[in-house]
Short mmCIF file of C-alpha atoms in Angstrom, two decimals:
data_model
loop_
_atom_site.label_atom_id
_atom_site.label_comp_id
_atom_site.label_asym_id
_atom_site.label_seq_id
_atom_site.Cartn_x
_atom_site.Cartn_y
_atom_site.Cartn_z
CA MET X 623 0.00 0.00 0.00
CA LYS X 624 1.31 3.44 -0.93
CA LYS X 625 2.63 5.62 1.90
CA TYR X 626 2.14 9.37 2.13
CA GLN X 627 3.68 12.27 4.02
CA LEU X 628 0.84 14.69 4.68
CA ASP X 629 0.23 17.91 6.57
CA LEU X 630 -3.18 17.39 8.15
CA LYS X 631 -5.14 20.13 9.89
CA VAL X 632 -6.54 19.67 13.39
CA LYS X 633 -10.32 19.89 13.06
CA SER X 634 -11.07 19.32 16.74
CA LEU X 635 -9.45 18.15 19.96
CA GLU X 636 -11.51 16.57 22.75
CA HIS X 637 -9.98 15.91 26.16
CA LEU X 638 -11.73 12.70 27.23
CA ASN X 639 -10.15 12.79 30.69
CA GLU X 640 -6.93 14.03 32.30
CA LYS X 641 -4.83 11.63 30.21
CA TYR X 642 -6.55 10.86 26.92
CA VAL X 643 -7.31 13.10 23.96
CA LEU X 644 -9.32 12.44 20.82
CA MET X 645 -7.78 14.34 17.89
CA ILE X 646 -9.73 14.68 14.65
CA LEU X 647 -7.78 15.76 11.56
CA THR X 648 -8.73 16.60 8.00
CA ASP X 649 -7.22 17.67 4.68
CA ASN X 650 -8.19 19.71 1.65
CA LYS X 651 -7.76 16.58 -0.48
CA PRO X 652 -9.48 13.21 0.06
CA LEU X 653 -7.69 11.10 2.64
CA PRO X 654 -5.87 8.02 1.29
CA GLU X 655 -7.05 4.48 1.97
CA MET X 656 -6.21 3.28 5.47
CA LEU X 657 -6.83 -0.17 6.93
CA PRO X 658 -7.93 -0.96 10.49
CA GLY X 659 -4.85 -1.86 12.53
CA GLN X 660 -2.48 0.41 10.62
CA PHE X 661 -0.85 3.43 12.24
CA VAL X 662 0.54 6.89 11.52
CA ASN X 663 3.93 8.30 12.51
CA ILE X 664 3.71 11.94 13.59
CA ARG X 665 6.45 14.55 13.53
CA ILE X 666 6.75 16.34 16.87
CA ASP X 667 7.44 20.06 16.45
CA ASN X 668 8.57 22.54 19.12
CA ALA X 669 9.76 19.77 21.46
CA ASP X 670 13.14 18.38 22.47
CA THR X 671 12.67 15.17 20.54
CA PHE X 672 13.71 14.14 17.05
CA LEU X 673 11.64 10.98 16.75
CA ARG X 674 8.17 10.76 15.29
CA ARG X 675 5.44 9.23 17.43
CA PRO X 676 3.48 6.18 16.22
CA ILE X 677 -0.27 6.44 16.86
CA SER X 678 -2.88 3.82 15.99
CA ILE X 679 -5.60 4.80 13.55
CA ASN X 680 -8.71 5.07 15.71
CA PHE X 681 -11.26 5.78 12.98
CA VAL X 682 -11.55 7.06 9.43
CA ASP X 683 -14.71 8.83 8.28
CA TYR X 684 -14.36 9.18 4.52
CA ALA X 685 -17.70 10.97 4.17
CA LYS X 686 -16.41 13.76 6.42
CA ASN X 687 -12.78 13.32 5.28
CA GLU X 688 -11.70 12.82 8.91
CA LEU X 689 -8.92 10.84 10.56
CA HIS X 690 -9.42 10.15 14.27
CA LEU X 691 -6.50 9.51 16.63
CA LEU X 692 -6.81 8.50 20.29
CA ILE X 693 -3.76 9.86 22.11
CA ALA X 694 -2.45 9.05 25.59
CA ALA X 695 -0.58 12.15 26.73
CA ILE X 696 2.13 10.42 28.77
CA GLY X 697 5.41 11.74 27.32
CA GLU X 698 6.84 14.90 25.84
CA GLY X 699 5.79 14.07 22.29
CA THR X 700 2.24 12.99 23.07
CA ARG X 701 1.78 15.92 25.48
CA TRP X 702 2.75 18.24 22.62
CA LEU X 703 0.09 16.60 20.45
CA ALA X 704 -2.48 16.99 23.22
CA SER X 705 -1.67 20.71 23.40
CA CYS X 706 -2.44 21.34 19.72
CA GLN X 707 -5.23 23.74 18.84
CA THR X 708 -7.93 23.70 16.19
CA GLY X 709 -6.38 24.78 12.91
CA ASP X 710 -2.86 23.60 13.76
CA VAL X 711 -1.07 21.51 11.13
CA VAL X 712 0.42 18.13 11.99
CA ASN X 713 2.86 16.34 9.69
CA MET X 714 2.60 12.56 9.49
CA LEU X 715 3.56 9.47 7.54
CA LEU X 716 0.62 7.18 6.75
CA PRO X 717 -0.62 4.56 6.52
CA LEU X 718 2.09 2.35 8.03
CA GLY X 719 2.18 -1.35 8.91
CA ASN X 720 -0.26 -4.11 8.17
CA GLY X 721 -3.84 -4.27 9.39
CA PHE X 722 -6.19 -6.77 10.99
CA ALA X 723 -7.58 -9.77 9.12
CA ASN X 724 -9.46 -8.87 5.95
CA PRO X 725 -13.23 -9.18 6.59
CA GLU X 726 -13.77 -10.02 2.92
CA GLU X 727 -12.06 -13.34 3.64
CA MET X 728 -14.40 -14.15 6.55
CA GLU X 729 -17.73 -15.95 6.52
CA LYS X 730 -20.62 -13.49 6.55
CA GLY X 731 -22.82 -13.49 9.62
CA LYS X 732 -20.11 -14.81 11.94
CA SER X 733 -19.08 -12.94 15.09
CA VAL X 734 -15.58 -11.62 15.79
CA LEU X 735 -14.56 -10.70 19.35
CA LEU X 736 -12.53 -7.48 19.56
CA ILE X 737 -10.69 -7.22 22.90
CA GLY X 738 -8.99 -4.00 23.98
CA GLY X 739 -7.35 -2.68 27.10
CA GLY X 740 -6.50 0.94 27.91
CA VAL X 741 -5.51 2.96 24.85
CA GLY X 742 -5.31 -0.39 23.03
CA VAL X 743 -9.03 -0.02 22.33
CA ALA X 744 -8.14 2.64 19.74
CA PRO X 745 -7.80 0.55 16.54
CA LEU X 746 -10.79 -1.66 17.38
CA LEU X 747 -13.41 1.02 16.74
CA TYR X 748 -12.52 1.40 13.07
CA TYR X 749 -12.11 -2.35 12.67
CA GLY X 750 -15.53 -2.95 14.22
CA LYS X 751 -17.15 -0.54 11.76
CA VAL X 752 -15.40 -2.15 8.77
CA LEU X 753 -16.42 -5.63 9.98
CA LYS X 754 -20.04 -4.56 10.40
CA ASP X 755 -20.13 -2.95 6.96
CA SER X 756 -18.77 -6.23 5.54
CA GLY X 757 -21.49 -8.40 7.06
CA ILE X 758 -19.44 -9.63 10.04
CA VAL X 759 -20.81 -9.18 13.58
CA PRO X 760 -18.37 -7.28 15.87
CA VAL X 761 -18.52 -7.96 19.60
CA PHE X 762 -16.41 -5.70 21.82
CA LEU X 763 -14.79 -6.60 25.14
CA LEU X 764 -13.13 -3.56 26.70
CA GLY X 765 -11.01 -3.54 29.84
CA ALA X 766 -9.83 -0.70 32.07
CA ARG X 767 -8.67 -0.05 35.61
CA SER X 768 -11.85 1.83 36.49
CA ALA X 769 -15.05 3.07 34.87
CA LYS X 770 -13.53 6.52 34.42
CA ASP X 771 -10.76 4.99 32.31
CA LEU X 772 -13.09 3.42 29.72
CA LEU X 773 -12.67 5.26 26.43
CA LEU X 774 -15.22 6.00 23.68
CA LEU X 775 -17.67 3.54 25.23
CA GLU X 776 -20.76 5.02 23.53
CA SER X 777 -19.01 4.93 20.16
CA PHE X 778 -18.34 1.21 20.58
CA LYS X 779 -21.91 0.54 21.68
CA ALA X 780 -23.19 2.29 18.55
CA ILE X 781 -21.36 -0.26 16.39
CA GLY X 782 -21.87 -3.53 18.23
CA GLU X 783 -22.58 -5.46 21.41
CA THR X 784 -20.15 -4.28 24.06
CA TYR X 785 -18.93 -5.96 27.24
CA VAL X 786 -16.80 -4.28 29.90
CA THR X 787 -14.44 -5.32 32.66
CA THR X 788 -12.84 -3.03 35.25
CA GLU X 789 -10.15 -4.01 37.71
CA ASP X 790 -11.95 -2.26 40.58
CA GLY X 791 -15.42 -3.46 39.58
CA THR X 792 -16.88 0.02 39.05
CA MET X 793 -18.41 -1.09 35.72
CA GLY X 794 -19.05 -4.47 34.15
CA ASP X 795 -17.35 -7.62 35.42
CA LYS X 796 -14.64 -7.15 38.02
CA GLY X 797 -11.12 -8.14 36.97
CA PHE X 798 -9.27 -8.42 33.68
CA VAL X 799 -10.79 -9.06 30.25
CA THR X 800 -10.14 -12.79 30.70
CA ASN X 801 -12.48 -12.62 33.73
CA SER X 802 -15.39 -11.45 31.58
CA SER X 803 -18.52 -13.59 31.80
CA PHE X 804 -18.70 -13.44 28.00
CA VAL X 805 -15.58 -15.58 27.55
CA ASP X 806 -16.73 -18.26 30.00
CA GLY X 807 -17.60 -21.67 28.64
CA ASP X 808 -17.48 -22.60 24.97
CA LEU X 809 -16.18 -19.39 23.43
CA ALA X 810 -15.69 -21.06 20.04
CA SER X 811 -19.46 -21.42 19.75
CA LYS X 812 -19.87 -17.67 20.21
CA VAL X 813 -17.13 -16.18 18.03
CA SER X 814 -15.09 -17.31 15.04
CA LYS X 815 -12.02 -15.17 15.79
CA ILE X 816 -10.44 -12.81 18.34
CA SER X 817 -8.61 -9.58 17.52
CA CYS X 818 -6.82 -7.96 20.45
CA CYS X 819 -4.81 -4.85 21.30
CA GLY X 820 -3.55 -3.52 24.62
CA PRO X 821 -0.80 -4.00 27.19
CA LYS X 822 1.41 -7.00 26.43
CA PRO X 823 0.53 -8.96 29.61
CA MET X 824 -3.15 -8.65 28.68
CA MET X 825 -2.53 -9.77 25.10
CA VAL X 826 -0.46 -12.75 26.26
CA ALA X 827 -3.29 -13.77 28.61
CA VAL X 828 -5.84 -13.41 25.79
CA ALA X 829 -3.63 -15.39 23.41
CA ARG X 830 -3.32 -18.26 25.89
CA MET X 831 -7.07 -18.20 26.56
CA ALA X 832 -7.83 -18.25 22.82
CA LYS X 833 -5.44 -21.16 22.30
CA ALA X 834 -7.01 -23.14 25.15
CA LYS X 835 -10.53 -22.50 23.83
CA GLY X 836 -9.65 -23.24 20.21
CA VAL X 837 -10.40 -19.76 18.85
CA PRO X 838 -8.09 -18.20 16.20
CA CYS X 839 -6.53 -15.02 17.54
CA GLU X 840 -4.51 -12.06 16.27
CA VAL X 841 -2.87 -9.33 18.34
CA SER X 842 -1.66 -5.82 17.56
CA LEU X 843 1.74 -5.22 19.15
CA GLU X 844 2.75 -1.89 20.63
CA ASN X 845 6.55 -2.24 20.57
CA MET X 846 8.53 0.98 20.84
CA MET X 847 8.99 2.42 17.35
CA ALA X 848 11.05 5.23 15.84
CA CYS X 849 11.21 5.31 12.03
CA GLY X 850 8.09 3.25 11.31
CA LEU X 851 9.71 1.99 8.11
CA GLY X 852 11.87 -0.91 9.30
CA ALA X 853 15.20 0.91 9.12
CA CYS X 854 16.07 1.59 12.77
CA LEU X 855 15.39 -1.92 14.16
CA CYS X 856 13.92 -0.36 17.29
CA CYS X 857 10.72 -2.43 17.29
CA VAL X 858 12.11 -5.92 16.65
CA GLU X 859 10.00 -8.83 17.92
CA LYS X 860 11.12 -12.43 18.17
CA THR X 861 8.80 -14.74 16.23
CA VAL X 862 8.77 -18.39 15.22
CA LYS X 863 10.38 -17.27 11.93
CA GLY X 864 13.08 -15.19 13.63
CA ASN X 865 13.34 -11.50 14.49
CA VAL X 866 11.09 -9.14 12.54
CA CYS X 867 10.30 -5.42 12.62
CA VAL X 868 6.85 -4.85 14.07
CA CYS X 869 6.38 -1.63 12.09
CA THR X 870 6.65 -3.40 8.73
CA GLU X 871 5.73 -7.05 9.39
CA GLY X 872 3.02 -6.07 11.87
CA PRO X 873 1.82 -4.51 14.04
CA VAL X 874 -0.83 -7.24 13.74
CA PHE X 875 0.34 -10.85 14.11
CA ASP X 876 -1.43 -14.18 14.37
CA ILE X 877 -0.60 -15.59 17.81
CA GLU X 878 0.79 -18.71 16.14
CA GLU X 879 3.59 -16.51 14.77
CA LEU X 880 4.69 -15.38 18.23
CA ASN X 881 6.64 -17.13 20.95
CA TRP X 882 3.97 -16.51 23.54
CA ILE X 883 2.18 -19.84 23.88
#
């Protein structure tokens, strides 16, 4: 897929809570094709950093010519992004990496379970919409520390059935996503596949659960990245085929490719 370097204009910036920001960008020209699971690499201006910041594609609205990014403002670069104002211009490389499984290759009418934790929920919203538009039934399972940490919950509910877990029990089932009542019992009779993104310990737990229950599973890795093009070797992951760059060979991998289970 062709890559672009674009200057996109900030259309709006919504502070969801003290840590997370939803940035919506647009352009004078139609946005290029982007797949769920791919990411952008953003140049950070006016900050003491030379590296771009990789951000998952949260949503693409082609009718409105909008690109949505869910940003966790936890470092200098992401805090700079969170401080942008409407009308500011942000330079980025896009789309990078490979996306989630192609819904056109799935059996229509089947359900796919999309599991996300923390900011890892970001790429699942767009994927859920693409699945639904392709005749696949998306089911969301979202995990967070507390109810206040759940992100874009109403947006997920608008697309598909949504289950929630919180570590403190303030919403949904108490515990981790693997403690959800939805995944109890014969999960293979409920869903045909699992797609997952979030903290690595969570993804490893989901991968092992999927393997035990006989459900195919893919995960989107969040290894530290710099160039986003496979040149710096910063994001290398050990797989059954050897070491690979997550930014070019991933970020989405079938769990059978990883040395996790």
